[in-house]
Amino acid sequence: MSLTHCSLPVLGFAAFSGTGKTTLLEKLIPALVEKGIRIAMVKHAHHDFDVDKPGKDSYRLRKAGATQMLISARYRHALMTETPDRECTLNQLLGQLDQNNADLVLVEGFKHNAFPKIELHRAALDKPWLHPEDPNIVAVACDDSSSSSSASSTELPSTSPPRLDINDIASLVGFIQRWMESHNAQTATCDSLSPTLLSVDDGRAKILDAIAVSEHTETCDLNELPHRVLAADIIAPVNVPSSTNSAMDGYAIRSDDIEREGYRLVSDVFAGHHYAETLTAGECVRIMTGAPVPEGADTVIMREQASDDNGTVSFDTTKGAIRAGQNVRQAGEDLRRGATVFQAGKRIGAAELGMMASFGFDRAEVFKPIKVALFSTGDEVQAPGTAAKSHCIYDANRYTLRAMLTKLGCEILDFGIIEDTEAALHATLSNATEQADMVISSGGVSVGDADYIKTVLSQLGDINFWRVNMRPGRPLAFGKLGDVPFFGLPGNPVAVMVTFLQFVEPAIRKMQGDAHWQPETLSAITQERVRSRRGRTEYTRGIYSISANGQLEVRSTGSQGSGILRSMSEANCLIEVSPDVDNAEVGDRVTIIPLASRL
Ligand code: AMP
Ligand code: MG
């Protein structure tokens, strides 16, 4: 179930090197094929492994820059994908298999990943057993079946998984067939019993599918543009720079006139002015940075090399030879007139704003801000600024949400804390749906929650109550109230922030027309063991930094309870441990999601 990208049974072989994994598989595979089982294999190889050979066309095309190389011939084809930044996860690799043309996936390697495996063990190697440390081992195939075995270090504990003879291929095949049957039966019941248990990726995909890009655009003044998303391309109306100009304070001459003792100074050219004549041989102008280079001139010598003797200028070439065309910026060098500067879907920040201003634009067409209605639920929740009541907590969620929505440029309709009665929730939701493009609540969506919000939501719209395979943030409600998307976030303050980042922010970005809704991720080496459970995506609050040798490192902020908001404040990233890994160990590479630009 953790390997969400694969509907086939996946079975690994775990062993110390030297046990003969490949040799065994070479015998096992034909025996399985004989039973009509079509096998797909995934094998992990060492760091610099390459299936290609130097000199082959495919190799040359890859080296030329093709990051995906699909080579095909009559009897087989192969896809080679360059992954310089991060190695593919087992789950991603499984997703690339043609699952319609296999019945069973066998895996060699990936020993730290959480998925069913058969442990292979040979007594002669005198290695410890793996299954006491790995709960994913479903059987042990070994050659020390005799109970009189004297090697105490390899003695099998009594609570161990079923034991098979590593040399008896027929019994291994029988075990695998039975295991496949029970695996397939289990998957079928799991799917029908828990239709609402979802992975983070699947949940986000469902949400994004249901969200449409806003159709409402408007033209705004420059000052209103920061954080907004462009609704139309920005086209350069002029060349940048608009004229060929000097990159230095110095003297402009002709490049066909470099070899000369002294030049007659004919004019000064300041920025914002120009020299109306054509510069002829023997002449120079004194020119300032950014000023247009006169007709005829094309080379600028910096002031520090020049000496001016009563209007005759000479240059000291011992301080640097003069090269034709030096220190001159050509018109249109940065951008040609008519070129697309920004595409629709680009979010406007300081640099974009400056560039638009530099073209002389004082306005642009952008998507209208998304109106988001917001409220908190729960009888125990009270507003900050009111006297503390016993057994109550102050409303934190509305404020974290308001801050994150503001950062995204949303317009906020704050409905406050809603009393936990059917009438109050009904009125608020109807009201919010009429006015807003999106409605967000927090609290009351967990399974077994006594709050009325679930009842009212079910009456008013088409809402799914999901259990997402993640921590923090398992309960999540999503659906539509009429046409308006609704998010029912959990109550726990950290869970609210994490689910907002993973689900609500991408949805808002899509609605806003933002082409780049994917959150930025980086890869870092963990300095601590990061706890995780297989089948679940874990978000640990982390602090990343760069080590003395330039490596990105990360550690956790400490206590990780989903009510501990301080952990979010101390964190500068979330450490994401994917569902197909048990724990991340010290020194492992983990995915981190930087938070600086998002909170
Ligand atoms: P719930 O999902 O409603 O069961 O809430 C889970 C936990 O989050 C409970 O301990 C609530 O008291 C807490 N909680 C709910 N809403 C808020 C809020 N607006 N601010 C802070 N904590 C909250
Ligand atoms: Mg509650």
Short mmCIF file of N, CA and C and ligand atoms in Angstrom, two decimals, residues 375-382 391-401 417 442-451 453 475 489-496 562-563 565, ligand 1:
data_model
loop_
_atom_site.label_atom_id
_atom_site.label_comp_id
_atom_site.label_asym_id
_atom_site.label_seq_id
_atom_site.Cartn_x
_atom_site.Cartn_y
_atom_site.Cartn_z
N PHE A 375 -13.19 30.70 8.44
CA PHE A 375 -13.72 30.70 9.80
C PHE A 375 -13.17 29.53 10.61
N SER A 376 -13.24 29.68 11.92
CA SER A 376 -12.81 28.61 12.82
C SER A 376 -14.05 28.01 13.46
N THR A 377 -13.95 26.72 13.81
CA THR A 377 -15.06 26.07 14.49
C THR A 377 -14.57 25.49 15.81
N GLY A 378 -15.49 25.13 16.66
CA GLY A 378 -15.15 24.46 17.93
C GLY A 378 -15.57 25.32 19.10
N ASP A 379 -16.34 24.73 20.00
CA ASP A 379 -16.83 25.46 21.16
C ASP A 379 -15.71 25.86 22.11
N GLU A 380 -14.56 25.15 22.03
CA GLU A 380 -13.45 25.46 22.93
C GLU A 380 -12.60 26.61 22.41
N VAL A 381 -12.89 27.08 21.19
CA VAL A 381 -12.02 28.08 20.55
C VAL A 381 -12.55 29.48 20.85
N GLN A 382 -11.71 30.36 21.39
CA GLN A 382 -12.14 31.73 21.65
C GLN A 382 -11.20 32.75 21.03
N HIS A 391 -10.95 25.88 30.20
CA HIS A 391 -11.02 24.81 29.20
C HIS A 391 -11.12 25.33 27.78
N CYS A 392 -10.74 26.56 27.56
CA CYS A 392 -10.79 27.10 26.20
C CYS A 392 -9.38 27.34 25.68
N ILE A 393 -9.26 27.47 24.37
CA ILE A 393 -7.98 27.83 23.77
C ILE A 393 -8.22 29.02 22.85
N TYR A 394 -7.21 29.83 22.69
CA TYR A 394 -7.34 30.95 21.77
C TYR A 394 -7.19 30.46 20.33
N ASP A 395 -7.90 31.13 19.45
CA ASP A 395 -7.91 30.76 18.03
C ASP A 395 -6.58 31.14 17.37
N ALA A 396 -5.77 30.15 17.08
CA ALA A 396 -4.51 30.43 16.39
C ALA A 396 -4.68 30.26 14.88
N ASN A 397 -5.54 29.33 14.50
CA ASN A 397 -5.59 28.93 13.09
C ASN A 397 -6.01 30.05 12.13
N ARG A 398 -6.96 30.86 12.59
CA ARG A 398 -7.43 31.92 11.69
C ARG A 398 -6.28 32.89 11.37
N TYR A 399 -5.36 33.01 12.31
CA TYR A 399 -4.27 33.98 12.11
C TYR A 399 -3.15 33.40 11.25
N THR A 400 -2.81 32.12 11.46
CA THR A 400 -1.81 31.53 10.55
C THR A 400 -2.38 31.52 9.13
N LEU A 401 -3.66 31.17 9.02
CA LEU A 401 -4.26 31.11 7.68
C LEU A 401 -4.32 32.49 7.03
N ILE A 417 -15.11 33.11 14.57
CA ILE A 417 -15.29 31.78 15.17
C ILE A 417 -16.78 31.49 15.16
N SER A 442 -11.39 25.56 9.83
CA SER A 442 -10.49 24.65 10.54
C SER A 442 -11.23 24.07 11.73
N GLY A 443 -10.90 22.80 12.01
CA GLY A 443 -11.49 22.09 13.14
C GLY A 443 -12.73 21.30 12.76
N GLY A 444 -12.94 20.22 13.52
CA GLY A 444 -14.20 19.49 13.42
C GLY A 444 -14.33 18.50 12.28
N VAL A 445 -13.23 18.21 11.56
CA VAL A 445 -13.38 17.27 10.45
C VAL A 445 -12.80 15.88 10.71
N SER A 446 -12.26 15.67 11.92
CA SER A 446 -11.70 14.33 12.21
C SER A 446 -12.82 13.32 12.32
N VAL A 447 -12.45 12.06 12.04
CA VAL A 447 -13.40 10.98 12.23
C VAL A 447 -13.75 10.96 13.71
N GLY A 448 -15.02 10.85 14.04
CA GLY A 448 -15.42 10.78 15.45
C GLY A 448 -15.56 12.13 16.10
N ASP A 449 -15.34 13.21 15.35
CA ASP A 449 -15.51 14.55 15.90
C ASP A 449 -17.00 14.79 16.15
N ALA A 450 -17.32 15.33 17.30
CA ALA A 450 -18.73 15.52 17.63
C ALA A 450 -19.29 16.80 17.02
N ASP A 451 -18.42 17.61 16.39
CA ASP A 451 -18.85 18.91 15.90
C ASP A 451 -19.89 18.78 14.76
N ILE A 453 -20.13 20.59 12.06
CA ILE A 453 -19.69 21.04 10.74
C ILE A 453 -19.85 19.96 9.66
N PRO A 475 -6.84 14.22 8.86
CA PRO A 475 -8.19 14.50 8.39
C PRO A 475 -8.22 15.72 7.48
N LEU A 489 -10.05 22.10 7.04
CA LEU A 489 -8.73 21.72 7.54
C LEU A 489 -8.86 21.14 8.94
N PRO A 490 -7.84 20.39 9.38
CA PRO A 490 -7.89 19.84 10.73
C PRO A 490 -7.89 20.97 11.77
N GLY A 491 -7.96 20.61 13.04
CA GLY A 491 -7.97 21.64 14.09
C GLY A 491 -6.57 21.96 14.61
N ASN A 492 -5.72 20.96 14.63
CA ASN A 492 -4.39 21.16 15.21
C ASN A 492 -3.60 22.20 14.42
N PRO A 493 -3.04 23.18 15.12
CA PRO A 493 -2.41 24.30 14.44
C PRO A 493 -1.29 23.93 13.46
N VAL A 494 -0.45 22.97 13.77
CA VAL A 494 0.62 22.62 12.82
C VAL A 494 0.02 21.89 11.62
N ALA A 495 -0.96 21.02 11.92
CA ALA A 495 -1.62 20.28 10.84
C ALA A 495 -2.30 21.26 9.88
N VAL A 496 -2.85 22.34 10.42
CA VAL A 496 -3.48 23.36 9.58
C VAL A 496 -2.46 23.95 8.61
N SER A 562 1.56 17.88 16.86
CA SER A 562 0.92 18.72 15.85
C SER A 562 0.23 19.93 16.47
N GLY A 563 0.28 20.03 17.82
CA GLY A 563 -0.24 21.24 18.45
C GLY A 563 0.88 22.24 18.75
N LEU A 565 3.00 24.78 17.81
CA LEU A 565 3.19 25.77 16.75
C LEU A 565 4.61 26.35 16.76
P1 AMP B 1 -10.50 19.06 15.97
O1 AMP B 1 -10.00 18.67 14.63
O2 AMP B 1 -11.65 19.99 15.92
O3 AMP B 1 -10.77 17.85 16.81
O4 AMP B 1 -9.32 19.83 16.68
C1 AMP B 1 -8.08 19.23 16.98
C2 AMP B 1 -7.34 20.03 18.02
O5 AMP B 1 -7.03 21.33 17.49
C3 AMP B 1 -8.10 20.28 19.30
O6 AMP B 1 -7.18 20.16 20.37
C4 AMP B 1 -8.60 21.69 19.16
O7 AMP B 1 -8.79 22.29 20.40
C5 AMP B 1 -7.49 22.35 18.38
N1 AMP B 1 -8.01 23.49 17.62
C6 AMP B 1 -9.14 23.50 16.87
N2 AMP B 1 -9.35 24.70 16.33
C7 AMP B 1 -8.31 25.49 16.71
C8 AMP B 1 -7.96 26.85 16.47
N3 AMP B 1 -8.71 27.65 15.68
N4 AMP B 1 -6.81 27.35 17.00
C9 AMP B 1 -6.04 26.52 17.78
N5 AMP B 1 -6.33 25.25 18.05
C10 AMP B 1 -7.45 24.72 17.53
#
